[in-house]
Amino acid sequence: MTVTANVNSINLHDLRMDLPPLFIGDLEVPLPLFQGGMSVGVSLAGLSSAVANEGGLGIIGTAGIGLLYPRMGEEYADANAIALKAEIAKARTMTDGLIGTNILMALTDYDSLINASLDAGADVILLGAGKFLMAPPTVDMERIRTSKTKIIVIVSSAKSVEVMFKFWNERYNFVPDAVVVEGPMAGGHIGFTREDAADPNVRLESIIPEVVKIIANYERQYNQRIPVIAAGGVYTGADIARYLALGARGVQMGTRFVATHECDASIEFKQAHLNAKKEDVVVIKSPVGLPGRAISNEYLDDVKNGLKTPKSCAWKCLRTCEWETTPYCIALALLSAQRGNLDKGFAFAGSNAWRSEKLVHVSELIQELKDGFSEAVLPPQE
Ligand SMILES: Cc1cc2nc3c(=O)[nH]c(=O)nc-3n(C[C@H](O)[C@H](O)[C@H](O)COP(=O)(O)O)c2cc1C
């Protein structure tokens, strides 16, 4: 496209460069935008369906989802599976768009959540917490391979992509349908040490091209598109343009969707994001065994001072948690925050959370991203 010097006299809409669709095998996501799965209860049917209605992929955070449903008398894992199926069904009544689930492999009931997602016909399952992806012993990989549901892994480095794809290729004779690469600026659990997360040389911009290169070999071998999706600190339409130019086929965003009316967390949780200053966004230790990024508050100060040691463990939700020695119960803390009791918990948040100033509707946010993308890819004025 050639643009004359007098770009201001041209109707910008004539020049619009729209966000391109994203293909995951035969599945078309009209907008190359995933709303990151956020547990406990931050992304449920409300948020995910709103994103799906705009053409993105809405993702339900599954960890501890049963805790949000009225007590059903079931065991913890059964309650989660029932609640997840109900939440997917609810989302389906709110949108004809695409709905996925996000499952941390560190959960004790990850296999039950995978089966519940497949039973409920989720369009996509995203598996997180990398090191466990090498040995999902109780997952029926054949069921996953033959299902219409796409399987996507979330990783943080080119090295883990290399190791994981080699392992899946040799062990299962298939590879994931797509890869989300989550960089050091992401919210929630991060696949980086505290030091690496603070190191300005460790950047998503450098990791994406390395992953794209590795994946290209598997795209050739399997003769299928395996899109790479960039996550962690993506905030504007210009950011999306930058990652697409680096070889990503889409982006995943979490933090920006917290500051929306449709986000399923309490207003207090959203307010914690809106009120946060840059220095309030900190990296904390988590019983999951990975560092996490969150908004500091008195509860987290108490954790640091050893005042929150749990006295019992109701749910045994994490494979990695030794509750007798863990500094706090993360399920309870995240559930409390979701409900608005931030004196008994805390809000996970990405590095950019301090930039959120007001609540918007998902439709407004997505329009802003589309406009920002379009502006960023317009040829420069002469
Ligand atoms: C409140 C919150 C909860 C999150 N929970 C999860 C989760 O349960 N599982 C997961 O894989 N990622 C989780 N994440 C990460 C997001 O899915 C997303 O990939 C990440 O936040 C992207 O970075 P951004 O927030 O800078 O956009 C969470 C993030 C936030 C902010």
Short mmCIF file of C-alpha atoms and ligand atoms in Angstrom, two decimals:
data_model
loop_
_atom_site.label_atom_id
_atom_site.label_comp_id
_atom_site.label_asym_id
_atom_site.label_seq_id
_atom_site.Cartn_x
_atom_site.Cartn_y
_atom_site.Cartn_z
CA MET A 1 0.00 0.00 0.00
CA THR A 2 1.36 3.44 -0.85
CA VAL A 3 0.41 6.42 1.25
CA THR A 4 0.67 9.97 0.02
CA ALA A 5 2.39 12.68 2.06
CA ASN A 6 -0.93 14.22 2.92
CA VAL A 7 -2.05 11.40 5.17
CA ASN A 8 -4.11 13.72 7.38
CA SER A 9 -6.55 14.41 4.57
CA ILE A 10 -7.23 10.71 4.13
CA ASN A 11 -10.01 9.06 6.05
CA LEU A 12 -8.08 6.81 8.44
CA HIS A 13 -10.80 4.18 8.19
CA ASP A 14 -9.91 3.74 4.51
CA LEU A 15 -6.42 2.80 5.62
CA ARG A 16 -7.42 0.58 8.54
CA MET A 17 -5.25 -2.47 8.99
CA ASP A 18 -7.39 -4.86 10.94
CA LEU A 19 -6.06 -7.37 13.43
CA PRO A 20 -5.66 -10.60 11.46
CA PRO A 21 -7.46 -13.76 12.58
CA LEU A 22 -5.51 -16.50 14.32
CA PHE A 23 -5.70 -20.11 13.16
CA ILE A 24 -5.10 -22.99 15.54
CA GLY A 25 -5.21 -25.88 13.11
CA ASP A 26 -8.72 -25.71 11.64
CA LEU A 27 -9.99 -23.46 14.45
CA GLU A 28 -10.27 -19.79 13.51
CA VAL A 29 -10.09 -17.23 16.30
CA PRO A 30 -11.46 -14.08 14.60
CA LEU A 31 -9.24 -11.79 16.71
CA PRO A 32 -5.67 -12.91 17.57
CA LEU A 33 -6.36 -12.25 21.23
CA PHE A 34 -6.60 -14.65 24.17
CA GLN A 35 -7.94 -13.40 27.49
CA GLY A 36 -5.60 -15.17 29.90
CA GLY A 37 -7.22 -17.67 32.27
CA MET A 38 -7.31 -16.17 35.78
CA SER A 39 -8.01 -18.20 38.90
CA VAL A 40 -9.51 -18.27 41.46
CA GLY A 41 -12.73 -17.01 39.87
CA VAL A 42 -11.33 -13.92 38.15
CA SER A 43 -12.18 -15.19 34.66
CA LEU A 44 -15.40 -17.19 34.61
CA ALA A 45 -18.34 -17.19 32.21
CA GLY A 46 -18.88 -13.40 32.47
CA LEU A 47 -15.46 -12.25 31.32
CA SER A 48 -14.72 -15.11 28.94
CA SER A 49 -18.04 -14.77 27.09
CA ALA A 50 -17.59 -10.99 26.77
CA VAL A 51 -14.18 -11.53 25.13
CA ALA A 52 -15.54 -14.33 22.94
CA ASN A 53 -18.37 -12.04 21.81
CA GLU A 54 -15.75 -9.62 20.49
CA GLY A 55 -14.01 -12.38 18.50
CA GLY A 56 -11.24 -13.24 20.96
CA LEU A 57 -10.73 -16.49 22.88
CA GLY A 58 -12.31 -16.29 26.33
CA ILE A 59 -10.62 -18.50 28.90
CA ILE A 60 -12.05 -19.75 32.18
CA GLY A 61 -9.56 -20.07 35.05
CA THR A 62 -10.24 -23.49 36.56
CA ALA A 63 -8.17 -23.65 39.76
CA GLY A 64 -10.49 -23.93 42.77
CA ILE A 65 -13.55 -23.14 40.65
CA GLY A 66 -15.76 -25.40 42.80
CA LEU A 67 -15.12 -23.14 45.80
CA LEU A 68 -17.22 -20.47 44.09
CA TYR A 69 -20.27 -22.65 43.69
CA PRO A 70 -22.81 -23.30 46.44
CA ARG A 71 -21.58 -26.25 48.52
CA MET A 72 -22.58 -29.36 46.72
CA GLY A 73 -21.31 -31.84 49.28
CA GLU A 74 -18.89 -33.31 46.77
CA GLU A 75 -15.21 -33.90 47.31
CA TYR A 76 -12.99 -30.98 46.27
CA ALA A 77 -12.03 -32.41 42.86
CA ASP A 78 -15.59 -33.50 42.00
CA ALA A 79 -16.95 -30.10 43.00
CA ASN A 80 -14.39 -28.43 40.70
CA ALA A 81 -15.30 -30.67 37.76
CA ILE A 82 -19.04 -30.09 38.23
CA ALA A 83 -18.53 -26.34 38.59
CA LEU A 84 -16.30 -26.17 35.52
CA LYS A 85 -18.84 -27.95 33.33
CA ALA A 86 -21.58 -25.65 34.65
CA GLU A 87 -19.44 -22.57 33.98
CA ILE A 88 -18.67 -23.63 30.40
CA ALA A 89 -22.39 -24.30 29.84
CA LYS A 90 -23.21 -20.86 31.27
CA ALA A 91 -20.67 -19.19 28.98
CA ARG A 92 -22.25 -20.98 26.01
CA THR A 93 -25.58 -19.33 26.85
CA MET A 94 -23.85 -15.94 26.69
CA THR A 95 -21.81 -16.30 23.49
CA ASP A 96 -21.45 -18.25 20.26
CA GLY A 97 -17.73 -17.44 20.34
CA LEU A 98 -14.78 -19.51 21.50
CA ILE A 99 -14.36 -20.62 25.11
CA GLY A 100 -11.27 -22.30 26.55
CA THR A 101 -10.09 -23.47 29.95
CA ASN A 102 -6.80 -22.87 31.75
CA ILE A 103 -5.47 -25.71 33.89
CA LEU A 104 -2.39 -25.55 36.07
CA MET A 105 -0.55 -28.86 35.98
CA ALA A 106 0.50 -28.26 39.60
CA LEU A 107 -3.10 -28.87 40.71
CA THR A 108 -3.90 -32.22 42.27
CA ASP A 109 -7.03 -32.47 40.09
CA TYR A 110 -5.55 -31.33 36.77
CA ASP A 111 -6.55 -34.60 35.08
CA SER A 112 -10.16 -34.33 36.28
CA LEU A 113 -10.28 -30.71 35.03
CA ILE A 114 -8.91 -31.78 31.64
CA ASN A 115 -11.60 -34.48 31.38
CA ALA A 116 -14.32 -32.04 32.47
CA SER A 117 -13.15 -29.57 29.77
CA LEU A 118 -13.23 -32.31 27.13
CA ASP A 119 -16.63 -33.57 28.33
CA ALA A 120 -18.04 -30.04 28.15
CA GLY A 121 -16.62 -29.48 24.66
CA ALA A 122 -14.26 -26.60 25.47
CA ASP A 123 -12.79 -25.23 22.24
CA VAL A 124 -9.32 -25.05 23.74
CA ILE A 125 -7.47 -26.26 26.84
CA LEU A 126 -4.40 -24.34 28.00
CA LEU A 127 -2.02 -26.22 30.26
CA GLY A 128 0.25 -24.19 32.52
CA ALA A 129 3.13 -24.69 34.96
CA GLY A 130 5.68 -26.09 32.62
CA LYS A 131 7.78 -28.67 34.37
CA PHE A 132 4.82 -31.00 34.91
CA LEU A 133 3.97 -31.02 31.22
CA MET A 134 6.75 -33.50 30.69
CA ALA A 135 5.04 -36.16 32.74
CA PRO A 136 1.27 -35.94 32.80
CA PRO A 137 0.96 -39.57 33.92
CA THR A 138 -2.77 -39.85 34.49
CA VAL A 139 -3.91 -37.89 31.46
CA ASP A 140 -5.40 -39.87 28.58
CA MET A 141 -3.20 -38.37 25.85
CA GLU A 142 -4.99 -40.38 23.17
CA ARG A 143 -8.28 -38.76 24.16
CA ILE A 144 -6.60 -35.37 23.88
CA ARG A 145 -5.02 -36.22 20.52
CA THR A 146 -8.29 -37.35 18.95
CA SER A 147 -10.49 -34.65 20.49
CA LYS A 148 -11.69 -31.57 18.58
CA THR A 149 -10.54 -29.50 21.57
CA LYS A 150 -7.21 -27.83 20.84
CA ILE A 151 -4.45 -28.32 23.38
CA ILE A 152 -2.11 -25.42 24.07
CA VAL A 153 0.85 -25.25 26.44
CA ILE A 154 2.04 -22.21 28.36
CA VAL A 155 5.82 -21.93 28.62
CA SER A 156 8.38 -19.29 29.56
CA SER A 157 11.53 -20.11 27.61
CA ALA A 158 12.80 -21.45 24.30
CA LYS A 159 14.57 -24.19 26.25
CA SER A 160 11.33 -25.51 27.76
CA VAL A 161 9.62 -25.42 24.34
CA GLU A 162 12.50 -27.43 22.91
CA VAL A 163 12.44 -30.04 25.66
CA MET A 164 8.67 -30.30 25.82
CA PHE A 165 8.05 -30.61 22.08
CA LYS A 166 10.80 -33.21 21.78
CA PHE A 167 9.23 -35.17 24.62
CA TRP A 168 5.65 -34.99 23.24
CA ASN A 169 6.88 -35.85 19.76
CA GLU A 170 8.80 -38.92 20.91
CA ARG A 171 6.41 -40.10 23.63
CA TYR A 172 2.97 -39.28 22.19
CA ASN A 173 3.63 -38.85 18.48
CA PHE A 174 1.88 -35.49 18.44
CA VAL A 175 2.69 -31.99 19.64
CA PRO A 176 0.59 -29.18 21.16
CA ASP A 177 -1.64 -27.21 18.76
CA ALA A 178 -0.16 -23.87 19.85
CA VAL A 179 2.20 -22.34 22.41
CA VAL A 180 1.65 -19.39 24.72
CA VAL A 181 5.00 -17.87 25.66
CA GLU A 182 4.60 -16.02 28.94
CA GLY A 183 7.37 -13.52 29.60
CA PRO A 184 8.62 -12.07 32.90
CA MET A 185 6.07 -9.22 33.06
CA ALA A 186 3.03 -11.52 33.39
CA GLY A 187 0.64 -11.58 36.31
CA GLY A 188 0.01 -14.58 38.54
CA HIS A 189 2.64 -17.32 38.62
CA ILE A 190 5.67 -16.68 36.46
CA GLY A 191 8.18 -19.15 35.09
CA PHE A 192 11.17 -17.02 36.09
CA THR A 193 13.26 -16.62 39.19
CA ARG A 194 12.77 -13.39 41.06
CA GLU A 195 16.21 -12.27 39.77
CA ASP A 196 15.43 -13.06 36.13
CA ALA A 197 12.04 -11.37 36.41
CA ALA A 198 13.85 -8.19 37.48
CA ASP A 199 16.61 -8.48 34.86
CA PRO A 200 15.97 -5.99 32.01
CA ASN A 201 17.87 -8.31 29.65
CA VAL A 202 15.31 -11.11 30.11
CA ARG A 203 12.61 -9.95 27.69
CA LEU A 204 9.64 -11.51 25.98
CA GLU A 205 10.76 -9.72 22.80
CA SER A 206 13.90 -11.89 22.74
CA ILE A 207 12.18 -15.16 23.66
CA ILE A 208 9.45 -15.01 20.98
CA PRO A 209 11.75 -15.20 17.90
CA GLU A 210 13.70 -18.10 19.48
CA VAL A 211 10.48 -20.04 20.09
CA VAL A 212 9.15 -19.26 16.60
CA LYS A 213 12.34 -20.75 15.15
CA ILE A 214 12.04 -23.99 17.14
CA ILE A 215 8.35 -24.35 16.36
CA ALA A 216 8.94 -23.88 12.60
CA ASN A 217 10.63 -27.31 12.50
CA TYR A 218 7.59 -28.97 14.07
CA GLU A 219 5.24 -27.09 11.72
CA ARG A 220 7.16 -28.65 8.83
CA GLN A 221 7.31 -32.10 10.42
CA TYR A 222 3.58 -32.20 11.25
CA ASN A 223 2.50 -30.09 8.28
CA GLN A 224 0.32 -27.95 10.52
CA ARG A 225 0.29 -24.39 11.78
CA ILE A 226 1.45 -24.16 15.39
CA PRO A 227 0.93 -20.53 16.35
CA VAL A 228 3.06 -18.85 18.99
CA ILE A 229 1.16 -16.46 21.26
CA ALA A 230 2.94 -13.75 23.26
CA ALA A 231 1.89 -13.02 26.86
CA GLY A 232 3.08 -10.89 29.74
CA GLY A 233 2.98 -7.10 29.70
CA VAL A 234 0.98 -6.79 26.46
CA TYR A 235 -1.00 -3.62 27.06
CA THR A 236 -1.75 -1.68 23.86
CA GLY A 237 -2.59 -2.24 20.22
CA ALA A 238 0.96 -1.10 19.41
CA ASP A 239 2.27 -3.89 21.67
CA ILE A 240 0.20 -6.39 19.69
CA ALA A 241 1.65 -5.04 16.42
CA ARG A 242 5.17 -5.38 17.84
CA TYR A 243 4.73 -9.04 18.85
CA LEU A 244 3.07 -9.96 15.56
CA ALA A 245 6.06 -8.40 13.77
CA LEU A 246 8.36 -10.64 15.84
CA GLY A 247 6.61 -13.77 14.57
CA ALA A 248 3.88 -14.30 17.17
CA ARG A 249 0.46 -15.00 15.63
CA GLY A 250 -1.45 -13.60 18.59
CA VAL A 251 -1.25 -12.30 22.15
CA GLN A 252 -2.66 -13.29 25.52
CA MET A 253 -3.61 -10.55 27.97
CA GLY A 254 -4.64 -10.88 31.60
CA THR A 255 -4.15 -7.69 33.59
CA ARG A 256 -6.05 -5.41 31.22
CA PHE A 257 -9.11 -7.61 31.50
CA VAL A 258 -9.17 -7.31 35.30
CA ALA A 259 -10.08 -3.63 34.98
CA THR A 260 -13.28 -4.37 33.08
CA HIS A 261 -16.89 -4.40 34.21
CA GLU A 262 -17.24 -7.97 32.97
CA CYS A 263 -14.30 -9.37 35.00
CA ASP A 264 -15.76 -11.91 37.43
CA ALA A 265 -13.87 -10.76 40.53
CA SER A 266 -15.34 -8.40 43.13
CA ILE A 267 -15.18 -4.64 42.74
CA GLU A 268 -12.65 -4.56 45.62
CA PHE A 269 -10.32 -6.82 43.64
CA LYS A 270 -10.60 -4.55 40.58
CA GLN A 271 -10.12 -1.51 42.81
CA ALA A 272 -6.83 -2.99 44.09
CA HIS A 273 -5.65 -2.94 40.46
CA LEU A 274 -6.93 0.58 39.82
CA ASN A 275 -5.33 1.94 43.01
CA ALA A 276 -1.95 0.23 42.53
CA LYS A 277 1.13 2.33 42.04
CA LYS A 278 4.14 1.02 40.15
CA GLU A 279 6.03 0.13 43.33
CA ASP A 280 3.02 -1.82 44.67
CA VAL A 281 3.35 -4.52 42.01
CA VAL A 282 5.71 -7.08 43.54
CA VAL A 283 7.02 -10.61 43.10
CA ILE A 284 6.07 -12.99 45.92
CA LYS A 285 6.71 -16.61 46.89
CA SER A 286 3.88 -19.03 46.25
CA PRO A 287 3.11 -22.55 47.49
CA VAL A 288 2.78 -23.47 43.79
CA GLY A 289 6.58 -23.50 43.74
CA LEU A 290 6.94 -20.62 41.28
CA PRO A 291 7.22 -16.93 42.07
CA GLY A 292 4.02 -14.95 41.57
CA ARG A 293 3.35 -11.31 40.74
CA ALA A 294 0.78 -9.53 42.88
CA ILE A 295 -0.22 -6.23 44.42
CA SER A 296 1.36 -5.80 47.82
CA ASN A 297 -0.89 -5.27 50.83
CA GLU A 298 -0.99 -5.91 54.58
CA TYR A 299 -1.88 -9.56 54.09
CA LEU A 300 1.31 -10.11 52.06
CA ASP A 301 3.31 -8.20 54.70
CA ASP A 302 1.94 -10.61 57.31
CA VAL A 303 2.91 -13.57 55.11
CA LYS A 304 6.43 -12.20 54.91
CA ASN A 305 6.50 -11.91 58.68
CA GLY A 306 5.42 -15.53 59.11
CA LEU A 307 2.00 -14.70 60.54
CA LYS A 308 -0.18 -16.66 58.13
CA THR A 309 0.93 -20.29 58.49
CA PRO A 310 -2.18 -22.43 57.83
CA LYS A 311 -3.37 -24.60 60.71
CA SER A 312 -5.02 -27.20 58.53
CA CYS A 313 -5.53 -28.00 54.87
CA ALA A 314 -9.08 -28.42 53.66
CA TRP A 315 -8.59 -29.18 49.98
CA LYS A 316 -5.08 -30.53 49.17
CA CYS A 317 -5.35 -28.54 45.95
CA LEU A 318 -1.67 -28.38 44.96
CA ARG A 319 0.73 -31.19 44.23
CA THR A 320 3.54 -28.88 45.30
CA CYS A 321 2.16 -27.63 48.60
CA GLU A 322 3.33 -29.09 51.92
CA TRP A 323 0.73 -27.37 54.02
CA GLU A 324 2.54 -27.96 57.33
CA THR A 325 5.43 -25.79 56.16
CA THR A 326 3.81 -23.48 53.61
CA PRO A 327 3.69 -19.80 54.64
CA TYR A 328 0.01 -19.37 53.67
CA CYS A 329 -2.92 -21.11 52.00
CA ILE A 330 -3.00 -19.71 48.49
CA ALA A 331 -6.44 -21.12 47.62
CA LEU A 332 -8.01 -19.38 50.59
CA ALA A 333 -6.10 -16.14 49.95
CA LEU A 334 -7.15 -15.98 46.27
CA LEU A 335 -10.73 -16.96 47.05
CA SER A 336 -10.96 -14.25 49.73
CA ALA A 337 -9.59 -11.63 47.33
CA GLN A 338 -11.97 -12.69 44.56
CA ARG A 339 -14.83 -12.13 46.99
CA GLY A 340 -13.54 -8.74 48.04
CA ASN A 341 -11.87 -9.62 51.38
CA LEU A 342 -8.44 -8.23 50.62
CA ASP A 343 -7.55 -8.23 54.30
CA LYS A 344 -7.56 -12.03 54.01
CA GLY A 345 -5.90 -12.32 50.60
CA PHE A 346 -4.30 -10.51 47.68
CA ALA A 347 -4.74 -9.79 43.98
CA PHE A 348 -2.45 -11.25 41.38
CA ALA A 349 -1.45 -8.67 38.77
CA GLY A 350 0.93 -8.16 35.86
CA SER A 351 3.76 -5.60 35.84
CA ASN A 352 1.55 -3.10 34.05
CA ALA A 353 -1.34 -3.20 36.53
CA TRP A 354 -0.49 0.31 37.78
CA ARG A 355 -1.36 1.66 34.31
CA SER A 356 -5.07 0.79 34.67
CA GLU A 357 -7.03 3.92 35.58
CA LYS A 358 -10.70 3.13 35.20
CA LEU A 359 -13.08 0.28 34.59
CA VAL A 360 -14.14 -0.14 30.98
CA HIS A 361 -16.32 -2.57 29.10
CA VAL A 362 -14.55 -5.39 27.28
CA SER A 363 -15.99 -4.07 24.00
CA GLU A 364 -14.39 -0.64 24.64
CA LEU A 365 -11.04 -2.19 25.53
CA ILE A 366 -11.03 -4.30 22.39
CA GLN A 367 -11.96 -1.34 20.22
CA GLU A 368 -9.06 0.60 21.77
CA LEU A 369 -6.69 -2.29 20.99
CA LYS A 370 -7.95 -2.53 17.40
CA ASP A 371 -7.50 1.22 16.89
CA GLY A 372 -4.05 1.16 18.51
CA PHE A 373 -3.01 -1.74 16.29
CA SER A 374 -4.28 -0.02 13.19
CA GLU A 375 -2.43 3.19 14.01
CA ALA A 376 0.78 1.32 14.78
CA VAL A 377 0.86 -0.50 11.47
CA LEU A 378 -0.04 2.52 9.32
CA PRO A 379 2.94 3.53 7.23
CA PRO A 380 4.65 6.56 8.81
CA GLN A 381 3.74 10.06 7.56
CA GLU A 382 6.34 11.53 5.28
C1 LIG B 1 -5.40 -12.14 38.59
C2 LIG B 1 -4.61 -13.08 37.73
C3 LIG B 1 -4.79 -14.45 37.86
C4 LIG B 1 -4.11 -15.34 37.02
N1 LIG B 1 -4.34 -16.68 37.13
C5 LIG B 1 -3.76 -17.54 36.26
C6 LIG B 1 -4.06 -18.93 36.29
O1 LIG B 1 -4.86 -19.40 37.08
N2 LIG B 1 -3.41 -19.74 35.41
C7 LIG B 1 -2.50 -19.25 34.48
O2 LIG B 1 -1.94 -20.02 33.70
N3 LIG B 1 -2.21 -17.93 34.43
C8 LIG B 1 -2.83 -17.08 35.27
N4 LIG B 1 -2.58 -15.73 35.18
C9 LIG B 1 -1.75 -15.23 34.03
C10 LIG B 1 -2.66 -14.74 32.88
O3 LIG B 1 -3.42 -15.79 32.35
C11 LIG B 1 -1.86 -14.08 31.74
O4 LIG B 1 -1.17 -15.01 30.96
C12 LIG B 1 -0.87 -13.06 32.20
O5 LIG B 1 -1.44 -12.28 33.24
C13 LIG B 1 -0.46 -12.17 31.04
O6 LIG B 1 0.24 -11.05 31.45
P1 LIG B 1 -0.48 -9.62 31.65
O7 LIG B 1 -1.27 -9.74 32.88
O8 LIG B 1 0.66 -8.67 31.75
O9 LIG B 1 -1.36 -9.37 30.45
C14 LIG B 1 -3.22 -14.83 36.04
C15 LIG B 1 -3.01 -13.45 35.93
C16 LIG B 1 -3.71 -12.58 36.76
C17 LIG B 1 -3.49 -11.09 36.60
#
